[in-house]
XYZ file of C-alpha atoms in Angstrom:
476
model
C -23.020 -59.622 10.089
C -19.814 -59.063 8.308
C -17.749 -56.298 9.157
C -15.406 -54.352 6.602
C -12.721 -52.328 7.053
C -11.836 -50.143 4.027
C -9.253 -46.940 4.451
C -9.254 -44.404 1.814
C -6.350 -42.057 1.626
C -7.240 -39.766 -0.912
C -4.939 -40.062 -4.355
C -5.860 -36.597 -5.650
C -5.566 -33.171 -3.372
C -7.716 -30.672 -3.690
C -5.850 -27.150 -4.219
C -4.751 -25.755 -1.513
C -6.228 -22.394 -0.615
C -3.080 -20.261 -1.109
C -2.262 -17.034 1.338
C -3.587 -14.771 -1.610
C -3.298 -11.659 0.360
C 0.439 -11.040 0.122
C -0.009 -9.408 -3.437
C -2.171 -6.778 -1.207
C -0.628 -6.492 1.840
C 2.624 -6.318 -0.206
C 1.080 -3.112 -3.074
C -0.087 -1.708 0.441
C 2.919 -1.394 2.434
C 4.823 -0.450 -0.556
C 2.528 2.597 -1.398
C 2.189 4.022 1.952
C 6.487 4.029 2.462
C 6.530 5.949 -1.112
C 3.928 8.465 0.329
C 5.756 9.050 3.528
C 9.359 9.407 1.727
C 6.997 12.562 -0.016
C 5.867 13.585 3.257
C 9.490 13.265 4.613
C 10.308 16.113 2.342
C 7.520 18.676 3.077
C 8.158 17.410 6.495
C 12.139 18.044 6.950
C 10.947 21.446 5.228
C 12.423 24.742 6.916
C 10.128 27.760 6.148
C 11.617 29.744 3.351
C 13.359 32.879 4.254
C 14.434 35.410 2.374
C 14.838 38.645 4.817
C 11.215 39.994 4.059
C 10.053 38.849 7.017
C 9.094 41.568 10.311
C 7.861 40.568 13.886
C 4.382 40.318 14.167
C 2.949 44.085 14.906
C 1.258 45.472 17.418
C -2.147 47.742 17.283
C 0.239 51.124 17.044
C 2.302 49.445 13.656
C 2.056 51.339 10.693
C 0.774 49.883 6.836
C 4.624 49.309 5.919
C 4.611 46.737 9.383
C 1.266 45.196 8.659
C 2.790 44.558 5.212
C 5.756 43.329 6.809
C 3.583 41.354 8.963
C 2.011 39.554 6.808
C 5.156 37.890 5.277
C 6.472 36.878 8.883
C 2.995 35.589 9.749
C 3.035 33.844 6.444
C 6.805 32.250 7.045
C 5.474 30.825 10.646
C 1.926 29.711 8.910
C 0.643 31.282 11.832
C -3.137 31.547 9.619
C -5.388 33.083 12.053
C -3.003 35.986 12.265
C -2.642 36.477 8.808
C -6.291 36.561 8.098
C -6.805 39.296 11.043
C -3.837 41.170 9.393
C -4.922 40.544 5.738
C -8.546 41.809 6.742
C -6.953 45.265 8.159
C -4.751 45.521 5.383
C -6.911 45.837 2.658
C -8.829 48.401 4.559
C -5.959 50.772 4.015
C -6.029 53.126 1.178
C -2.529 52.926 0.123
C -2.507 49.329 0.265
C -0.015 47.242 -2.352
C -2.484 44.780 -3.855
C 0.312 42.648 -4.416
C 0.959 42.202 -1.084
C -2.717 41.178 -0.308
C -2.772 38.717 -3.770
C 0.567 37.127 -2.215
C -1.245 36.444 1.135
C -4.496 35.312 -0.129
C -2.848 32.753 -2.455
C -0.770 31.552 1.039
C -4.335 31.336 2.750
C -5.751 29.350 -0.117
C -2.779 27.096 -0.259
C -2.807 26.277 3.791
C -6.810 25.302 3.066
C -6.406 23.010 0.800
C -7.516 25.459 -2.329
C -4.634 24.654 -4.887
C -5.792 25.540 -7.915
C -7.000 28.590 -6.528
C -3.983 29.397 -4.695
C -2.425 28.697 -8.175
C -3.902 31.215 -10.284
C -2.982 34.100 -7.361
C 0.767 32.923 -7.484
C 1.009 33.099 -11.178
C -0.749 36.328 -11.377
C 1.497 37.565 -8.581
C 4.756 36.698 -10.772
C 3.374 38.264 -13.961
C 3.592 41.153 -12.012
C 6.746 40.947 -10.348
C 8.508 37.980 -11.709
C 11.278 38.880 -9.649
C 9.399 37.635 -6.481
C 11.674 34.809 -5.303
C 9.274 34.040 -2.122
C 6.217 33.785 -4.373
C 8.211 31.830 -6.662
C 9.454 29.186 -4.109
C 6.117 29.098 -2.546
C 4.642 28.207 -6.220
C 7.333 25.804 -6.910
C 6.540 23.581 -3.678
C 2.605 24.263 -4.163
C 2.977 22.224 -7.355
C 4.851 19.839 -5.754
C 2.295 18.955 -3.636
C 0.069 18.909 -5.970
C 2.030 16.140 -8.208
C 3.367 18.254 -10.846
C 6.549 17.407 -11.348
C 7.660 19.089 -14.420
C 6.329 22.439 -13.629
C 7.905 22.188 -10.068
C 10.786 21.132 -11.412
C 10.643 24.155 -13.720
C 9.705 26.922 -11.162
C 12.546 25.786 -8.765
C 15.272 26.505 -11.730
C 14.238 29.770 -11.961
C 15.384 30.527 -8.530
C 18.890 32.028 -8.452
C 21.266 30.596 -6.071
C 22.969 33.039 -4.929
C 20.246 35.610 -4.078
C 18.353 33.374 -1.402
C 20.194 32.135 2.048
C 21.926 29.096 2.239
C 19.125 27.701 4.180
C 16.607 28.098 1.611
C 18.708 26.630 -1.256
C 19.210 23.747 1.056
C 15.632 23.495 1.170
C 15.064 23.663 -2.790
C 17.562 20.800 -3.168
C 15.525 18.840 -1.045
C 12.496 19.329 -2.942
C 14.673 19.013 -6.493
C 15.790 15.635 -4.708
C 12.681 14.370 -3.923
C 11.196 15.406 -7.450
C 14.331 12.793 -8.920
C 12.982 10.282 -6.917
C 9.048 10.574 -7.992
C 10.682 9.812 -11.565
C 12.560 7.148 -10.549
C 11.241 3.697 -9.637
C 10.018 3.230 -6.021
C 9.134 0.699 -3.799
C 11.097 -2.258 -1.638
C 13.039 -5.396 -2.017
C 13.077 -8.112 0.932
C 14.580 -11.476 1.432
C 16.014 -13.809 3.656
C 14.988 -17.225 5.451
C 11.979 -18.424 6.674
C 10.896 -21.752 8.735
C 7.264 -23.381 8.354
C 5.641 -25.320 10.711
C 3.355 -26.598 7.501
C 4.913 -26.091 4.284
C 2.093 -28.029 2.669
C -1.432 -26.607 4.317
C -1.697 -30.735 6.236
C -4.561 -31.424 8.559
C -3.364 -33.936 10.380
C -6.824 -35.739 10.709
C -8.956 -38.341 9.609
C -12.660 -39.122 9.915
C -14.210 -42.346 9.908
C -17.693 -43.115 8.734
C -19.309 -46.288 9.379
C -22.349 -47.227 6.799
C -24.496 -50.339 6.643
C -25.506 -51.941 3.264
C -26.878 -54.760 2.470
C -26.759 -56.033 6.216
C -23.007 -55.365 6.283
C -21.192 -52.278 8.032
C -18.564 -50.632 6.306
C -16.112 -48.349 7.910
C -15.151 -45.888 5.506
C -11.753 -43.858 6.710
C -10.574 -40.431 5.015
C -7.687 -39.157 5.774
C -5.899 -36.239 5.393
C -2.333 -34.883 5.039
C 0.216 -34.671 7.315
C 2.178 -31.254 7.939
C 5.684 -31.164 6.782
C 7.847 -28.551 8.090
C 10.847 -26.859 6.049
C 13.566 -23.767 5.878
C 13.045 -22.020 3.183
C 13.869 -18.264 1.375
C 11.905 -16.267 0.866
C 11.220 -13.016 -0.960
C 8.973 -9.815 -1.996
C 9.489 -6.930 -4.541
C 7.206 -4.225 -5.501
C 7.952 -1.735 -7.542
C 6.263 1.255 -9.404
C 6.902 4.388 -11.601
C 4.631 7.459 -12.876
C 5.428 8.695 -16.043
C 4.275 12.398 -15.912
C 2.329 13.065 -19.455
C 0.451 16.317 -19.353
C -0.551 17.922 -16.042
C -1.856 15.308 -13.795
C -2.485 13.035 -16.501
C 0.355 10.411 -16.393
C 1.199 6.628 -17.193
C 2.125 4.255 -14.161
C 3.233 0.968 -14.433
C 3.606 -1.243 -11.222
C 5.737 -4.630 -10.379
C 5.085 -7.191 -7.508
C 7.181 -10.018 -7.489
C 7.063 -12.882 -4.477
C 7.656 -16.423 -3.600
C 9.110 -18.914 -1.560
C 11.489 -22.260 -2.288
C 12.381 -24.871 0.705
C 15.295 -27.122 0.365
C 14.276 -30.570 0.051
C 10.807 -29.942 -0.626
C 10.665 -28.026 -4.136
C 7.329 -29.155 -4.645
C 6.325 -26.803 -2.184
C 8.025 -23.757 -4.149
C 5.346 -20.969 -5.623
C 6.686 -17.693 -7.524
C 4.283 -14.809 -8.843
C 4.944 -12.631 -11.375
C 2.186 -9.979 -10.952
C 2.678 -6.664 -13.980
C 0.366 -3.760 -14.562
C 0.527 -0.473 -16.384
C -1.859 1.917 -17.369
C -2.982 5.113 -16.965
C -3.307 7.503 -13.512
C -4.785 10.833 -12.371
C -3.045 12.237 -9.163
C -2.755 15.616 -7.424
C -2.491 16.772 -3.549
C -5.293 14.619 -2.855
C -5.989 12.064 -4.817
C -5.226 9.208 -6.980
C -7.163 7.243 -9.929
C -5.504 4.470 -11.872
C -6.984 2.194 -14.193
C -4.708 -0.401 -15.678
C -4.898 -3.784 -17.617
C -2.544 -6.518 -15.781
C -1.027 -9.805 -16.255
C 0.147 -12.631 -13.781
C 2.201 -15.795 -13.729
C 2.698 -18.034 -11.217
C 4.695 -21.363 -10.845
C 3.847 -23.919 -8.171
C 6.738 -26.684 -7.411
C 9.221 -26.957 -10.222
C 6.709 -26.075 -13.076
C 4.730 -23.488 -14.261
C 1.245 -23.209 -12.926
C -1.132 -20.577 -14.452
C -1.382 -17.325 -16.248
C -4.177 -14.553 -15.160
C -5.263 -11.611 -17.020
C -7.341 -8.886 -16.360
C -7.659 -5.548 -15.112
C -7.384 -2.839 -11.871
C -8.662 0.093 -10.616
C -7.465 1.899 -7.740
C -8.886 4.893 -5.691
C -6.720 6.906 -2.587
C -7.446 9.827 -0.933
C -4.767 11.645 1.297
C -5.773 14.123 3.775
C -3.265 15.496 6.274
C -3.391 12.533 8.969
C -5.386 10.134 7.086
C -5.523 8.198 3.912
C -8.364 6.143 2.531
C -7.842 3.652 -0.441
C -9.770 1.659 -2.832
C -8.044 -1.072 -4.743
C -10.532 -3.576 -7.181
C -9.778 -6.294 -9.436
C -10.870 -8.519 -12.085
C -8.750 -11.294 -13.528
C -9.232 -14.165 -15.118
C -7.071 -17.188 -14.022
C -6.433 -20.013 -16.600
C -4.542 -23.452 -15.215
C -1.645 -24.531 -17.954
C -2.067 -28.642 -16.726
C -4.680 -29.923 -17.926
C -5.556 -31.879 -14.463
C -6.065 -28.415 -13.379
C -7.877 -27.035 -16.109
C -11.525 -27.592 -13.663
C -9.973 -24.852 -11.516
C -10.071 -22.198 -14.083
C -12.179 -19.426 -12.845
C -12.659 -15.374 -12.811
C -11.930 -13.474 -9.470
C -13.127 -10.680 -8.393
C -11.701 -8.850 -5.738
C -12.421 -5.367 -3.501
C -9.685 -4.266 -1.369
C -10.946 -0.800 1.490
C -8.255 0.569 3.397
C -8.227 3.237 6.086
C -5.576 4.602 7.656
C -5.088 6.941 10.478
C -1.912 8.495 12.185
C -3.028 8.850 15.789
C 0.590 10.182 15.914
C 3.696 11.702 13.942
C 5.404 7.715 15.444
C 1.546 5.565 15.188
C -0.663 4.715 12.686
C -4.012 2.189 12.681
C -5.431 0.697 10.067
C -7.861 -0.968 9.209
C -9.992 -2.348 5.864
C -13.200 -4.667 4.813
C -12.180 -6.823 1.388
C -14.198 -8.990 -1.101
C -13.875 -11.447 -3.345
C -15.474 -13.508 -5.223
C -14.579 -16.708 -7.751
C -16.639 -18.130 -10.459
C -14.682 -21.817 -11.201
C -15.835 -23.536 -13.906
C -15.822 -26.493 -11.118
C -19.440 -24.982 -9.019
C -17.593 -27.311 -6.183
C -14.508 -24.833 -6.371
C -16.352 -21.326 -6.613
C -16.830 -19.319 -3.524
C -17.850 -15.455 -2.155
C -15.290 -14.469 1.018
C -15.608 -11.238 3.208
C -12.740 -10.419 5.400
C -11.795 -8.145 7.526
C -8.102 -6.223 7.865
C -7.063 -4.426 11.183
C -3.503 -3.483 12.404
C -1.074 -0.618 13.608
C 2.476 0.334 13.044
C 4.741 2.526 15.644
C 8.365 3.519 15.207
C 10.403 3.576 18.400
C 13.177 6.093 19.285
C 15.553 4.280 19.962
C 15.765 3.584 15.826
C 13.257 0.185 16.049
C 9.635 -0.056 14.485
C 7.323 -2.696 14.814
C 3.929 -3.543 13.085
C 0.824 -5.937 13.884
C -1.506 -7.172 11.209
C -4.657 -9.324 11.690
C -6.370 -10.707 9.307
C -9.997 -12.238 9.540
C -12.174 -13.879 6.322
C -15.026 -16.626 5.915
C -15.041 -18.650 2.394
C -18.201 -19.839 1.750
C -18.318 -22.003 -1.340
C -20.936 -22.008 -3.963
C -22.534 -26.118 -4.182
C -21.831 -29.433 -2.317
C -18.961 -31.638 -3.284
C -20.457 -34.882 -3.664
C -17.710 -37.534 -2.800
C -17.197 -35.344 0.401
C -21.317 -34.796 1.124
C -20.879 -31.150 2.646
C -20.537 -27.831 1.226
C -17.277 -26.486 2.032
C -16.961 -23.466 4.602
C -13.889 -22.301 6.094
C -12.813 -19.648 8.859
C -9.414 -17.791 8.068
C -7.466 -15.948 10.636
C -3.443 -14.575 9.955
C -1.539 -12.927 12.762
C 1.508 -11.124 11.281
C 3.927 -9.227 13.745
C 7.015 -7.427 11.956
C 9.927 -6.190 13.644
C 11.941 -4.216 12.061
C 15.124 -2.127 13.390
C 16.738 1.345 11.264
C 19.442 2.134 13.722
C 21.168 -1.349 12.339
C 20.656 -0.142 9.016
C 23.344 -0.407 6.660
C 23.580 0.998 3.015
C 19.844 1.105 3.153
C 19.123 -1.587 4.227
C 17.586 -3.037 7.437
C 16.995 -6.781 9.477
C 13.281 -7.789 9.978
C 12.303 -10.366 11.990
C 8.314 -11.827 11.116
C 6.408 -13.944 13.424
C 3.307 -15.305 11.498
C 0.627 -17.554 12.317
C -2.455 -18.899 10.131
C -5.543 -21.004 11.293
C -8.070 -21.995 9.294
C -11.390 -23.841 10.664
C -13.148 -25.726 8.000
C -16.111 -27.916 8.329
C -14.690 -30.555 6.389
C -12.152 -30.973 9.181
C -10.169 -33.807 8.321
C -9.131 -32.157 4.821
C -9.293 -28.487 5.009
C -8.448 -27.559 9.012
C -5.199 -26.210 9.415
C -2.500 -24.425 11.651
C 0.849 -22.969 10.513
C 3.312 -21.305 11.722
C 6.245 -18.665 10.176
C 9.649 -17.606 11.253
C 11.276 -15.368 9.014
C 14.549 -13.081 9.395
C 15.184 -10.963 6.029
C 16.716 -8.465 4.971
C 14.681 -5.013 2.957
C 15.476 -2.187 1.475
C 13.378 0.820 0.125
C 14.231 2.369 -2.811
């Protein structure tokens, strides 16, 4: 019987799955700091004073304290008192109904009731436009409620020099925060990095041994082997609304990452992800539904171009936040060796947050996605799952953990490799990051990251890899 030995190391490479959650994680991180720099504002807030306020009364006060009382019940947004107090006041029969309006647009505003609470403020200043408290307490109402120009607008109307110091301190940190929603917000990062394997290698092999014709063949596969490399490495995302009429606005939104390695450029990938379109937001929520366009470069050439379009849905509550992000783009290959790998993707992003604490918050999300290739080999569905927490230290340190879990199951066999592929994903990310040795804005981070992934096809798909990276970010 004669025995043959031949050894196939494969001349082409199949695509390497790439770490396509950074675009998300990236948008995510970057939307939750702009939404705490607005809740840093209402935060920081002082309660506005402006010498109208009384003790609270006791049974034997008159309707001149209970009126009295109402505004220092009001400045302390001590609620259940004012609606004991508000209840008793309108009983009396020399009541001022402005008074009463002026608390019962307070009560709607502490439950939640804007545009309710709105309509009572304005009708309150028709009356007495003169009414600096009202005024102030309209001004930051519509700031909460994201709109900017008529905030903006209410908080001119305020003279300076008929309010305490401490309040106009207060309305320049609302007109400062009001700049900044105009401006463009979000983060800029980069530094070095170090990867155990820069190019996704197995390190295995598999040997098969068939008999034909009355010979045995041993047929050998191998795969890769990991190459490690220093790198950069870097991440940008950006965004701006463009107020247009009430909560009706335009944003446009800017993510920008990659990574080059010395010595090994062919390992260097750079997206260019853009999107603008148009967004609904007030206290509570946000709608935006935008085209977008992507570009993305893979060694030292250009790699593909993706069009499509997004759709995202948040709601904000006091301690928690949920958000919907989905996504259809179409991705189109610009070498024509690649040009099998064109598909559509479809993605689903669900995020929940939770602060268990002013200094915690938890997360957590499920995600899907979905590619049609026009190679059925190279099509898959995947379901993942997102958990993690982030908790800033006193001592001027924060650190964050982020664990990611997905299973790509892919759509028909590959018949030189006999086996449908199906892989198991997992990516550890731990971020440390430290304000106290912040300076001009900007702050070290240290990220320790580790990815597995557990394929059937073990030889060629299988793979650990590991990430060191110190850099250097700044919010904006």
């Amino acid at each position: 019987m004669l025995k043959k030995s031949v050894y196939l190391c494969l001349a082409f490479s199949l695509p390497a799955f790439a770490d396509d959650n950074t675009a998300q994680r990236l948008w995510q991180s970057t939307r939750q700091a702009v939404e705490n720099q607005d809740r840093k504002a209402l935060k920081e807030e002082t309660f506005f004073q402006t010498g109208m306020e009384a003790d609270t009364p006791d049974q034997e006060h008159t309707q001149q304290d209970k009126g009295e009382a109402l505004f220092s019940a009001i400045g302390r947004n001590d609620w259940h008192t004012v609606r004991s107090l508000l209840d008793e006041y309108r009983r009396q029969p020399q009541r001022d109904p402005d008074i009463a309006l002026f608390a019962e647009a307070a009560l709607a505003r502490s439950d939640g009731k804007l545009n309710e609470a709105r309509k009572h403020y304005e009708l309150l200043l028709q009356r007495q436009p003169d009414f600096i408290r009202g005024r102030l307490d309209l001004a930051r109402l519509l700031f909460e409620d994201q709109l900017n120009k008529e905030s903006a607008e209410e908080f001119a109307k305020i003279p300076a020099d008929q309010v305490p110091e401490a309040v106009n301190d207060n309305i320049r940190l609302f007109q400062s925060a009001l700049e900044n929603r105009q401006k463009w917000q979000g983060s800029v990062s980069t530094g070095l990095i170090w990867s155990s394997n820069i190019n996704e290698g197995s390190d295995g092999s598999e040997c098969l041994h068939i008999e034909e014709l009355g010979d045995i063949w041993e047929h050998c596969q191998n795969g890769e082997s990991s190459e490690e490399a220093f790198g950069i490495n870097y991440e940008t995302a950006a965004s701006r609304r463009f107020q247009i009429n009430g909560h009706h606005g335009l944003n446009t939104r800017i993510l920008a990452y990659g990574k080059t390695y010395r010595n090994h450029q062919k390992y260097n990938e750079h997206t260019l992800n853009l999107s603008a379109g148009y967004q609904f937001a007030n206290a509570k929520r946000t709608v935006t539904l935008a085209p977008l366009w992507e570009w993305g470069s893979s060694g030292q050439h250009a790699q593909h171009r993706a069009y499509g379009a997004r759709t995202e849905w948040n709601e904000t509550r006091s301690r928690w936040s949920w958000n919907t992000e989905a996504e259809w783009k179409k991705q189109i290959y610009f070498n024509n060796d690649m040009k099998h790998n064109n598909h559509r993707l479809f993605s689903v992003f669900n995020t929940l947050s939770y602060g268990l604490r002013d200094d915690v918050v938890i997360f957590g999300g499920l995600d899907w996605q979905q590619r049609f290739s026009e190679e059925p080999t190279e099509s898959y569905r995947q379901p993942a799952i997102r958990l993690g927490a982030a908790k800033q230290f006193a001592g001027g340190f924060d650190a964050s953990f982020y664990t990611l879990l997905r299973h790509r199951s892919y759509k028909q066999e590959n018949e030189f490799l006999g086996k449908r592929r199906r892989d198991n994903e997992q990516i550890h990310t731990l971020s440390l990051g430290a304000d106290r040795w912040k300076m001009a804005g900007i702050k070290p981070v240290l990220t320790l990251k580790h990815r597995r992934v557990n394929s059937n096809i073990k030889w060629l798909n299988s793979f650990k890899q590991n990430e060191i990276g110190i850099s250097l970010m700044k919010h904006f």
